[in-house]
Coordinates of C-alpha atoms in Angstrom, one line a residue:
Chain E
M143 CA 10.3 -36.3 -4.6
K144 CA 7.7 -38.5 -3.1
Y145 CA 4.7 -36.7 -4.7
E146 CA 4.5 -36.5 -8.4
R147 CA 3.9 -33.0 -9.8
I148 CA 1.2 -33.4 -12.5
P149 CA 1.9 -31.2 -15.6
Y150 CA -0.6 -28.6 -16.7
L151 CA -3.9 -30.2 -17.9
A152 CA -2.0 -33.4 -18.5
S153 CA -4.0 -36.4 -19.8
G154 CA -5.8 -37.9 -16.8
A155 CA -5.1 -34.9 -14.6
K156 CA -7.9 -33.9 -12.2
Y157 CA -8.8 -30.2 -12.3
E158 CA -11.6 -27.8 -11.8
Y159 CA -12.5 -24.2 -12.8
V160 CA -12.3 -21.7 -9.9
G161 CA -12.4 -18.0 -9.4
T162 CA -9.4 -16.1 -8.0
T163 CA -9.5 -12.5 -7.0
I164 CA -8.8 -11.3 -10.5
Q165 CA -9.6 -14.2 -12.9
P166 CA -11.3 -17.6 -13.1
I167 CA -8.8 -20.3 -13.9
N168 CA -8.4 -24.1 -14.1
V169 CA -6.6 -25.5 -11.0
P170 CA -5.4 -29.0 -10.1
V171 CA -7.6 -31.1 -7.8
F172 CA -5.6 -33.0 -5.2
D173 CA -6.4 -36.3 -3.4
Y174 CA -6.6 -34.8 0.0
P175 CA -6.1 -37.4 2.8
I176 CA -8.1 -35.2 5.2
S177 CA -10.7 -32.5 4.6
P178 CA -9.4 -29.0 3.7
R179 CA -11.2 -27.7 6.8
E180 CA -9.5 -30.1 9.1
N181 CA -6.1 -29.4 7.5
F182 CA -6.8 -25.6 7.9
Q183 CA -7.6 -26.0 11.6
R184 CA -4.2 -27.7 12.0
V185 CA -2.5 -24.9 10.1
L186 CA -4.1 -22.4 12.5
R187 CA -3.2 -24.4 15.6
D188 CA 0.4 -25.1 14.3
D189 CA -0.6 -28.7 14.8
H190 CA 0.9 -30.9 12.1
P191 CA -0.9 -29.8 9.0
L192 CA -0.5 -32.1 6.0
W193 CA -0.1 -29.4 3.3
V194 CA -0.1 -25.6 2.9
P195 CA -3.6 -24.6 1.8
T196 CA -4.3 -22.0 -0.9
S197 CA -7.1 -19.6 -1.6
V198 CA -8.2 -21.5 -4.6
N199 CA -7.6 -25.2 -3.8
D200 CA -9.0 -25.1 -0.3
F201 CA -11.3 -22.0 -0.4
N202 CA -13.8 -20.3 -2.6
H203 CA -12.3 -16.8 -3.0
T204 CA -14.0 -13.6 -4.1
M205 CA -14.2 -9.9 -3.2
G206 CA -16.6 -8.1 -0.9
G207 CA -17.8 -6.0 -3.8
E208 CA -19.1 -9.1 -5.5
L209 CA -21.0 -10.2 -2.4
T210 CA -22.5 -6.8 -1.7
G211 CA -23.0 -5.5 -5.3
L212 CA -21.5 -2.3 -4.1
S213 CA -18.6 -1.8 -6.5
D214 CA -18.1 -2.0 -10.2
L215 CA -15.8 -5.0 -10.7
R216 CA -16.9 -5.8 -14.2
F217 CA -13.7 -4.8 -15.9
N218 CA -11.1 -6.5 -17.9
F219 CA -8.1 -7.0 -15.7
T220 CA -5.7 -6.9 -18.6
E221 CA -6.4 -3.4 -19.6
R222 CA -6.0 -0.1 -17.9
C223 CA -9.4 1.3 -16.9
D224 CA -11.3 3.3 -14.3
W225 CA -13.7 1.9 -11.8
T226 CA -15.7 3.2 -8.8
D227 CA -15.8 1.7 -5.4
L228 CA -18.6 1.4 -2.8
F229 CA -18.0 4.9 -1.4
G230 CA -17.9 6.5 -4.9
C231 CA -14.1 6.9 -5.1
V232 CA -12.7 6.5 -8.6
W233 CA -9.8 4.2 -9.2
E234 CA -7.6 3.3 -12.1
W235 CA -6.7 -0.3 -12.6
I236 CA -3.0 -0.8 -13.6
P237 CA -2.4 -4.2 -15.1
S238 CA 1.4 -4.1 -14.7
A239 CA 1.0 -3.4 -11.0
G240 CA -1.8 -5.9 -10.5
G241 CA -3.7 -3.3 -8.5
S242 CA -5.5 0.0 -8.6
M243 CA -4.5 3.5 -7.8
L244 CA -6.7 6.5 -7.0
K245 CA -7.3 8.2 -10.3
P246 CA -5.0 11.2 -10.4
N247 CA -6.5 14.6 -10.5
H248 CA -10.0 13.3 -9.8
P249 CA -11.8 15.4 -7.2
P250 CA -11.8 13.7 -3.8
I251 CA -15.0 13.0 -1.8
L252 CA -13.7 15.1 1.0
N253 CA -11.3 18.1 1.1
D254 CA -11.4 18.2 4.9
I255 CA -11.8 15.2 7.1
T256 CA -13.7 17.2 9.7
E257 CA -16.6 17.3 7.3
W258 CA -17.0 13.5 7.1
E259 CA -20.2 13.4 9.1
K260 CA -21.9 15.8 6.6
K261 CA -20.4 14.6 3.4
I262 CA -19.8 10.8 3.5
V263 CA -22.6 8.9 2.0
W264 CA -22.6 5.5 3.6
P265 CA -23.2 2.7 1.1
D266 CA -26.6 1.1 1.3
L267 CA -26.2 -2.3 2.9
S268 CA -29.5 -3.6 1.6
E269 CA -29.9 -7.1 2.9
E270 CA -32.0 -8.1 -0.1
R271 CA -29.3 -7.1 -2.5
I272 CA -26.6 -8.7 -0.4
K273 CA -28.6 -11.9 -0.2
A274 CA -29.1 -11.9 -4.0
C275 CA -25.4 -11.2 -4.7
C276 CA -24.3 -14.0 -2.3
T277 CA -26.8 -16.4 -3.8
E278 CA -25.7 -15.5 -7.3
Y279 CA -22.0 -16.0 -6.4
M280 CA -22.7 -19.3 -4.7
S281 CA -24.5 -20.6 -7.8
K282 CA -21.6 -19.9 -10.1
P283 CA -19.9 -22.8 -11.8
Y284 CA -16.6 -22.0 -10.1
Y285 CA -18.2 -22.0 -6.6
H286 CA -17.5 -25.3 -4.8
P287 CA -19.6 -25.9 -1.7
E288 CA -17.2 -28.4 -0.2
K289 CA -14.6 -25.7 0.2
M290 CA -14.3 -23.1 2.8
N291 CA -15.3 -19.5 2.0
Y292 CA -12.9 -16.6 1.9
Y293 CA -13.3 -13.0 0.6
D294 CA -11.3 -9.8 0.3
F295 CA -13.1 -7.5 2.7
G296 CA -11.8 -4.4 1.2
Q297 CA -10.2 -1.2 2.6
G298 CA -9.5 -0.7 6.2
C299 CA -9.3 2.5 8.2
T300 CA -6.1 4.1 6.8
E301 CA -6.8 3.1 3.2
R302 CA -10.3 4.4 3.3
L303 CA -9.1 7.7 4.8
V304 CA -6.7 7.9 1.9
A305 CA -9.4 7.1 -0.6
V306 CA -11.9 9.7 0.6
L307 CA -9.3 12.4 0.9
G308 CA -7.9 11.7 -2.6
G309 CA -4.3 10.6 -1.7
Y310 CA -1.7 9.6 0.9
T311 CA -0.4 13.2 1.2
E312 CA -3.8 14.5 2.1
A313 CA -4.5 11.6 4.5
M314 CA -1.1 11.8 6.2
L315 CA -1.7 15.6 6.8
A316 CA -5.1 14.9 8.2
L317 CA -3.7 12.3 10.6
A318 CA -1.2 15.0 11.8
E319 CA -3.7 17.9 12.0
E320 CA -7.1 16.4 12.7
P321 CA -6.5 13.3 14.8
D322 CA -9.9 13.3 16.5
A323 CA -11.8 13.6 13.2
C324 CA -9.7 10.9 11.7
R325 CA -10.3 8.5 14.6
E326 CA -14.0 9.3 14.7
F327 CA -14.3 8.6 10.9
M328 CA -12.4 5.4 11.3
C329 CA -14.6 4.2 14.2
A330 CA -17.7 4.9 12.1
L331 CA -16.1 3.0 9.2
S332 CA -15.4 0.0 11.4
R333 CA -19.0 0.0 12.7
F334 CA -20.2 0.1 9.0
H335 CA -17.8 -2.8 8.3
C336 CA -19.2 -4.8 11.2
E337 CA -22.7 -4.5 9.8
M338 CA -21.5 -5.4 6.3
L339 CA -19.7 -8.5 7.7
D340 CA -22.8 -9.6 9.6
K341 CA -25.0 -9.3 6.5
I342 CA -22.6 -11.1 4.2
S343 CA -21.9 -13.9 6.7
K344 CA -25.6 -14.5 6.9
Y345 CA -25.8 -15.5 3.2
Y346 CA -22.2 -16.5 2.5
P347 CA -21.0 -18.5 5.5
T348 CA -17.6 -17.0 5.9
D349 CA -14.5 -18.8 7.1
M350 CA -11.9 -16.2 6.5
I351 CA -11.6 -12.6 5.3
M352 CA -8.7 -10.6 4.1
Y353 CA -8.8 -7.1 5.6
H354 CA -6.6 -4.5 3.8
D355 CA -5.0 -1.6 5.5
D356 CA -1.7 -0.3 4.0
W357 CA 0.5 0.9 6.8
G358 CA 3.9 1.1 5.2
T359 CA 6.2 2.5 2.6
E360 CA 9.0 0.4 1.1
R361 CA 11.3 1.3 3.9
D362 CA 9.2 1.9 7.0
T363 CA 5.7 2.6 8.3
F364 CA 3.9 5.7 7.1
F365 CA 3.3 6.8 10.7
G366 CA 4.9 5.9 14.0
E367 CA 3.7 4.0 17.1
K368 CA 2.2 7.1 18.7
M369 CA -0.1 7.8 15.8
M370 CA -1.0 4.1 15.6
D371 CA -1.9 3.9 19.3
E372 CA -3.7 7.2 19.4
I373 CA -5.6 7.1 16.1
V374 CA -5.6 3.9 14.0
Y375 CA -5.5 1.1 16.6
G376 CA -8.8 1.7 18.4
P377 CA -11.0 1.8 15.3
S378 CA -9.2 -1.2 13.8
E379 CA -9.8 -3.1 17.0
I380 CA -13.6 -2.7 16.5
I381 CA -13.6 -4.7 13.3
F382 CA -10.9 -7.2 14.4
K383 CA -12.8 -8.0 17.6
H384 CA -16.0 -8.4 15.7
V385 CA -14.5 -10.8 13.1
K386 CA -12.9 -12.9 15.9
E387 CA -16.1 -13.0 17.9
K388 CA -17.8 -14.5 14.8
G389 CA -15.2 -17.2 14.6
I390 CA -13.9 -15.9 11.3
V391 CA -10.2 -16.2 10.5
M392 CA -8.6 -12.8 10.1
L393 CA -6.0 -12.4 7.3
F394 CA -4.5 -8.9 7.5
H395 CA -2.9 -7.4 4.4
T396 CA -0.7 -4.4 4.4
C397 CA 1.8 -3.1 1.9
G398 CA 5.2 -1.8 2.9
C399 CA 7.8 -2.5 5.5
V400 CA 5.8 -2.9 8.6
K401 CA 8.2 -4.5 11.1
R402 CA 7.4 -2.0 13.8
F403 CA 3.7 -2.8 13.7
I404 CA 3.9 -6.6 13.8
P405 CA 3.2 -6.6 17.6
H406 CA 0.1 -4.4 16.9
M407 CA -1.2 -7.0 14.3
I408 CA -0.8 -9.7 16.9
S409 CA -2.4 -7.7 19.6
L410 CA -5.4 -6.9 17.3
G411 CA -5.9 -10.6 16.7
A412 CA -4.7 -11.2 13.1
D413 CA -4.4 -14.9 12.4
F414 CA -2.4 -14.5 9.2
V415 CA -0.6 -11.6 7.7
Q416 CA 0.0 -11.0 4.0
L417 CA 3.1 -8.8 3.7
Q418 CA 5.3 -7.9 0.8
A419 CA 8.3 -10.2 0.7
R420 CA 10.5 -7.6 -0.9
A421 CA 9.9 -5.1 1.9
N422 CA 9.9 -7.4 4.9
D423 CA 12.2 -10.2 6.2
L424 CA 9.4 -12.8 6.5
K425 CA 11.8 -15.5 7.6
A426 CA 12.9 -13.4 10.6
Y427 CA 9.3 -12.6 11.4
K428 CA 8.4 -16.3 11.4
E429 CA 11.2 -17.0 13.8
Q430 CA 10.2 -14.2 16.1
Y431 CA 6.5 -14.3 15.9
G432 CA 5.6 -17.6 14.3
D433 CA 4.0 -19.0 17.5
R434 CA 1.4 -16.1 17.4
L435 CA 1.1 -15.3 13.8
G436 CA 0.6 -17.1 10.4
F437 CA 2.0 -16.0 7.1
D438 CA 0.3 -15.8 3.7
L439 CA 2.7 -16.1 0.8
I440 CA 1.1 -14.5 -2.3
M441 CA 1.3 -16.7 -5.4
V442 CA 1.6 -14.4 -8.4
G443 CA 2.9 -14.6 -11.9
M444 CA 6.6 -15.3 -12.4
S445 CA 8.1 -18.0 -14.6
S446 CA 7.4 -21.6 -13.7
E447 CA 11.0 -22.1 -12.5
E448 CA 10.8 -19.0 -10.4
I449 CA 7.5 -19.7 -8.8
I450 CA 8.6 -23.2 -7.9
K451 CA 11.8 -21.9 -6.3
Y452 CA 9.9 -19.1 -4.5
L453 CA 7.3 -21.5 -3.1
D454 CA 9.8 -24.2 -2.0
Q455 CA 11.8 -21.5 -0.2
G456 CA 8.6 -20.1 1.2
V457 CA 7.7 -23.4 2.8
E458 CA 11.2 -23.7 4.3
D459 CA 11.0 -20.2 5.7
L460 CA 7.4 -20.0 6.8
G461 CA 5.9 -23.5 6.9
K462 CA 7.5 -24.8 10.1
D463 CA 4.8 -26.4 12.3
G464 CA 2.0 -24.8 10.2
G465 CA 0.9 -21.2 10.2
M466 CA 1.3 -20.9 6.4
F467 CA -1.2 -20.2 3.7
S468 CA -1.0 -19.0 0.1
T469 CA -3.3 -16.6 -1.7
V470 CA -3.3 -17.1 -5.4
F471 CA -3.5 -13.7 -6.8
G472 CA -3.3 -14.0 -10.6
G473 CA -1.2 -14.6 -13.6
D474 CA -0.6 -17.1 -16.3
E475 CA -2.8 -20.2 -15.7
K476 CA -0.1 -22.7 -16.5
I477 CA 2.4 -21.0 -14.2
L478 CA -0.1 -20.8 -11.4
W479 CA -0.9 -24.5 -11.9
D480 CA 2.8 -25.4 -11.6
G481 CA 2.9 -23.3 -8.5
M482 CA -0.1 -25.0 -6.9
E483 CA 1.3 -28.5 -7.8
E484 CA 4.7 -27.6 -6.3
L485 CA 3.2 -26.0 -3.2
Y486 CA 1.0 -29.0 -2.4
C487 CA 3.6 -31.7 -3.2
Y488 CA 6.5 -29.9 -1.6
S489 CA 4.6 -29.0 1.6
R490 CA 3.4 -32.6 1.9
E491 CA 6.9 -33.8 1.6
Y492 CA 8.1 -31.1 4.1
Y493 CA 5.5 -32.0 6.7
E494 CA 6.2 -35.7 6.4
K495 CA 9.9 -35.2 7.2
Chain Q
M1448 CA 13.1 32.0 23.2
S1449 CA 14.0 34.4 20.3
K1450 CA 11.4 35.0 17.6
L1451 CA 13.5 33.0 15.1
H1452 CA 13.8 30.1 17.4
E1453 CA 10.0 30.2 18.0
I1454 CA 9.4 30.2 14.3
A1455 CA 11.8 27.3 13.8
A1456 CA 10.1 25.4 16.6
T1457 CA 6.7 26.0 15.2
V1458 CA 7.7 24.6 11.8
E1459 CA 9.3 21.6 13.5
N1460 CA 6.1 21.0 15.5
G1461 CA 4.0 21.5 12.4
S1462 CA 1.8 24.1 14.1
S1463 CA 0.5 25.5 10.8
K1464 CA -2.2 27.6 12.4
L1465 CA 0.4 29.6 14.4
I1466 CA 3.1 30.3 11.8
E1467 CA 1.5 33.2 10.0
G1468 CA 1.1 35.2 13.2
L1469 CA 4.6 34.5 14.3
V1470 CA 6.1 35.5 10.9
K1471 CA 4.1 38.7 11.0
E1472 CA 5.3 39.5 14.5
A1473 CA 8.9 38.9 13.4
I1474 CA 8.5 41.3 10.5
E1475 CA 7.0 43.9 12.8
E1476 CA 9.9 43.5 15.2
G1477 CA 12.1 44.5 12.3
I1478 CA 13.8 41.2 11.5
E1479 CA 14.9 41.0 7.9
A1480 CA 12.7 38.8 5.8
S1481 CA 15.6 36.8 4.4
I1482 CA 16.8 36.1 7.9
I1483 CA 13.3 34.8 8.9
L1484 CA 13.3 32.7 5.8
N1485 CA 16.8 31.2 6.2
D1486 CA 17.3 31.0 9.9
G1487 CA 13.7 30.4 10.9
L1488 CA 11.9 28.5 8.2
I1489 CA 14.5 26.8 6.1
S1490 CA 16.8 25.8 9.0
A1491 CA 13.8 24.1 10.7
M1492 CA 13.2 22.0 7.5
G1493 CA 16.8 21.0 7.6
V1494 CA 16.2 19.6 11.1
I1495 CA 13.0 17.9 10.0
G1496 CA 14.8 16.3 7.1
A1497 CA 17.5 14.9 9.4
K1498 CA 15.0 13.6 11.8
F1499 CA 13.1 11.9 9.0
Q1500 CA 16.3 10.3 7.7
A1501 CA 17.0 9.1 11.2
G1502 CA 13.6 7.5 11.6
E1503 CA 12.7 9.8 14.5
I1504 CA 9.7 11.3 12.7
F1505 CA 7.4 9.9 10.0
V1506 CA 5.6 11.0 6.8
P1507 CA 2.7 12.9 8.6
E1508 CA 5.1 15.0 10.8
M1509 CA 7.2 15.8 7.8
L1510 CA 4.3 16.8 5.6
V1511 CA 2.8 19.0 8.3
A1512 CA 6.1 20.7 8.9
A1513 CA 6.5 21.4 5.2
K1514 CA 3.0 22.8 5.0
T1515 CA 3.7 25.1 8.0
M1516 CA 6.9 26.3 6.3
K1517 CA 5.0 27.0 3.1
K1518 CA 2.4 29.1 5.0
G1519 CA 5.3 31.1 6.6
V1520 CA 6.9 31.7 3.2
E1521 CA 3.6 33.0 1.8
V1522 CA 3.5 35.7 4.5
L1523 CA 7.2 36.6 3.8
R1524 CA 6.9 36.6 0.0
P1525 CA 6.0 40.4 -0.4
Y1526 CA 9.0 41.3 1.8
L1527 CA 11.6 39.2 0.0
V1528 CA 13.6 41.1 -2.6
G1529 CA 16.2 39.7 -4.9
G1530 CA 14.8 36.2 -5.3
S1531 CA 15.4 34.6 -1.9
I1532 CA 12.6 32.2 -2.9
G1533 CA 13.9 30.2 -5.7
K1534 CA 17.4 31.3 -5.1
H1535 CA 18.7 27.9 -6.4
G1536 CA 16.6 28.2 -9.6
K1537 CA 13.9 25.9 -10.7
Y1538 CA 13.6 22.2 -10.0
I1539 CA 11.4 20.0 -12.2
I1540 CA 10.0 16.9 -10.7
G1541 CA 7.7 14.1 -11.7
T1542 CA 6.9 10.4 -11.4
V1543 CA 7.9 8.6 -14.6
A1544 CA 5.5 7.2 -17.1
G1545 CA 3.7 4.0 -16.0
D1546 CA 3.8 4.8 -12.3
L1547 CA 1.1 6.7 -10.4
H1548 CA 2.7 6.8 -7.0
D1549 CA 3.1 10.3 -5.7
I1550 CA 3.8 10.4 -2.0
G1551 CA 7.5 10.1 -2.3
K1552 CA 7.6 12.6 -5.1
N1553 CA 5.4 15.0 -3.1
L1554 CA 7.6 14.8 -0.1
I1555 CA 10.7 15.5 -2.1
A1556 CA 9.0 18.4 -3.8
L1557 CA 8.2 19.9 -0.4
M1558 CA 11.7 19.4 0.9
I1559 CA 13.3 20.8 -2.2
E1560 CA 11.1 23.8 -2.2
S1561 CA 12.0 24.4 1.5
T1562 CA 15.7 24.7 0.5
G1563 CA 15.0 27.5 -1.9
F1564 CA 14.1 26.0 -5.2
E1565 CA 11.0 27.0 -7.2
V1566 CA 9.5 23.6 -7.9
I1567 CA 7.7 22.7 -11.0
D1568 CA 5.7 19.5 -10.3
L1569 CA 4.8 17.6 -13.5
G1570 CA 2.7 15.1 -11.5
V1571 CA 2.5 11.4 -12.0
D1572 CA 2.7 9.1 -15.1
V1573 CA 4.9 11.7 -16.9
P1574 CA 6.1 10.8 -20.4
S1575 CA 9.8 11.5 -21.1
E1576 CA 8.9 14.0 -23.7
K1577 CA 7.1 16.1 -21.1
F1578 CA 10.2 16.2 -18.9
V1579 CA 12.2 17.4 -21.9
E1580 CA 9.6 20.0 -22.9
A1581 CA 9.5 21.4 -19.4
I1582 CA 13.3 21.6 -19.2
K1583 CA 13.4 23.5 -22.5
A1584 CA 10.6 25.8 -21.4
N1585 CA 12.5 26.7 -18.2
P1586 CA 16.1 27.7 -19.0
D1587 CA 16.6 28.6 -15.4
C1588 CA 15.9 25.1 -14.3
K1589 CA 19.1 23.5 -13.0
V1590 CA 18.0 20.2 -11.6
V1591 CA 15.4 17.7 -12.6
G1592 CA 14.1 14.8 -10.5
A1593 CA 12.5 11.6 -11.6
S1594 CA 10.7 9.3 -9.2
A1595 CA 9.4 5.7 -9.4
L1596 CA 8.0 3.2 -7.0
L1597 CA 7.2 0.3 -9.3
T1598 CA 10.0 -2.0 -10.5
T1599 CA 8.0 -2.1 -13.7
A1600 CA 8.6 1.7 -14.1
M1601 CA 12.4 1.4 -14.0
D1602 CA 12.6 1.0 -17.8
S1603 CA 10.6 4.2 -18.0
M1604 CA 13.0 6.0 -15.7
K1605 CA 15.9 4.8 -17.9
N1606 CA 14.0 6.2 -21.0
T1607 CA 13.4 9.5 -19.3
V1608 CA 17.0 10.0 -18.4
Q1609 CA 18.0 9.0 -22.0
A1610 CA 15.5 11.3 -23.5
I1611 CA 16.8 14.2 -21.5
I1612 CA 20.4 13.4 -22.5
N1613 CA 19.4 12.8 -26.2
A1614 CA 17.6 16.2 -26.3
G1615 CA 20.9 17.9 -25.4
C1616 CA 19.6 19.1 -22.0
K1617 CA 22.6 17.8 -20.0
S1618 CA 24.5 21.1 -20.3
Q1619 CA 21.5 22.8 -18.6
V1620 CA 20.4 20.4 -15.9
K1621 CA 21.6 17.7 -13.6
I1622 CA 19.4 14.6 -13.3
M1623 CA 18.4 13.1 -9.9
V1624 CA 16.6 9.8 -9.5
G1625 CA 15.0 8.1 -6.6
G1626 CA 12.2 5.8 -5.4
A1627 CA 11.9 2.4 -3.8
P1628 CA 13.4 0.1 -6.5
I1629 CA 16.1 2.6 -7.4
T1630 CA 19.7 2.3 -6.2
Q1631 CA 22.9 4.2 -6.7
A1632 CA 24.1 1.4 -9.1
F1633 CA 21.0 1.8 -11.2
A1634 CA 21.3 5.6 -11.2
D1635 CA 24.9 5.2 -12.5
E1636 CA 23.9 2.6 -15.0
I1637 CA 21.2 4.8 -16.6
G1638 CA 23.4 7.9 -16.7
A1639 CA 21.7 10.0 -13.9
D1640 CA 23.9 12.5 -12.0
A1641 CA 22.7 11.6 -8.6
Y1642 CA 20.6 9.2 -6.5
A1643 CA 18.9 10.1 -3.2
P1644 CA 17.5 7.5 -0.9
D1645 CA 15.0 9.8 0.8
A1646 CA 13.5 13.3 0.9
G1647 CA 16.0 14.7 3.3
A1648 CA 19.0 13.5 1.3
A1649 CA 17.3 14.7 -1.9
A1650 CA 17.1 18.2 -0.6
V1651 CA 20.8 18.2 0.3
K1652 CA 21.8 16.7 -3.0
A1653 CA 19.7 19.1 -5.0
V1654 CA 21.4 22.2 -3.5
E1655 CA 24.8 20.6 -4.2
L1656 CA 23.9 19.9 -7.8
A1657 CA 22.5 23.4 -8.4
G1658 CA 25.7 24.9 -7.0
A1659 CA 27.8 22.7 -9.3
N1660 CA 25.7 23.5 -12.4

């Protein structure tokens, strides 16, 4: 091992306090030989990066809700609780899952998607408030101006359809029965998202966003290619195109086994995809699509030994030539520290081979 | 195309707005309600289940077919004598405690209902005691299904199965389990009677278990 892995908060270790999507933590500071921005460009171009960047070592990372002030994110991530998003949908945070579910038995915003024009209340994109929120975030002790800026954009077309209709069953039925209304709603949503992106970018110079849209179950996609092409693709293209035109890197997140939609993600213009390793053969995807698509390997709580093994294997499977990134999601601070140390050192050694 | 074929095709296509009219026409033509149910509606859902298992159709198509069938059954209900609906008895289903996922559970409930069970859906995040309570309250329930998507809910599924066994309900019901992290080996390990990998297989297995019980 050429690079020494520094133990957690060891005497003399360099570290800093940063925000992740779900918790602020102390993370190691590395002696980068080139700037994170230059390295990231090399990652994007598959052009000899020096290390695999992460969402916290190389970026400032937050959520769209924090930058717009439109959702209630002030809850304790270790306890089960309800919260309301920017459209007024009520969610329940499940600590064991590290995510939120629509609150069961809560009345949905819409019972019929054909009523979206009458009943959807579009969130107020007050520029003054967004400016204030971005300024406040950028003045926090864990915001580091020398890093690139990244945020979770929030729910895309399918996920928002699910949220306003109160569940996947209702949304899947709507896709089958009211395709035109679903597509029109999704187009309006994407136009809203373009406006939101423009306003945030004005006050939080954005380098990358993560756009969420769950397209799969554990075993296959929710819907087939026909429904993708006729309903979901067009509205998604509106926001993807806008993001790319602004020179922002698009990281696309979807849950589930989505093998059949990888060509759609590439065609839409995703730079990176964040997929569930347990439901997808990421190594095979890298071999098949690695020249057109990058991969984000989520760093999340395991044991130190497990996370080290997982990241080493991840670099071997996904790091070839570049095109690899890691979003630090959350978990025990020491374990994440061990993961970051390993990912930086192992990837440096890997790229020097 | 015969009226029964037309009804079956309408269910398969998920044309929920047309099904009520077609079922009424079939009744007016003098076709027995039980024949409309079995050879028109239920047989179509068998085809849908097989297509879903084969990856030829997806969740929306399956849901809309099930919705169409249910609308057809509602029209038939007054004409059915002798319990054609619910002929296999009751089927209690729920997502186990600690898990809020319901799409898989809902799909299975729809498919199971389409095969002739009366489904009692306990919802999501269901404590093991609630499963036991529901089984005891429904002595004509022959099969119970527990679903989970999260790996973290697997312990909860094990507890649910154990609670049903410990409460002495095994002489009354067979236990089916399923969901993304669940395997046949896990089902065997926790003492479940059956595992089904998807909704189509679950429907077939439920009928088999009800017959055996």
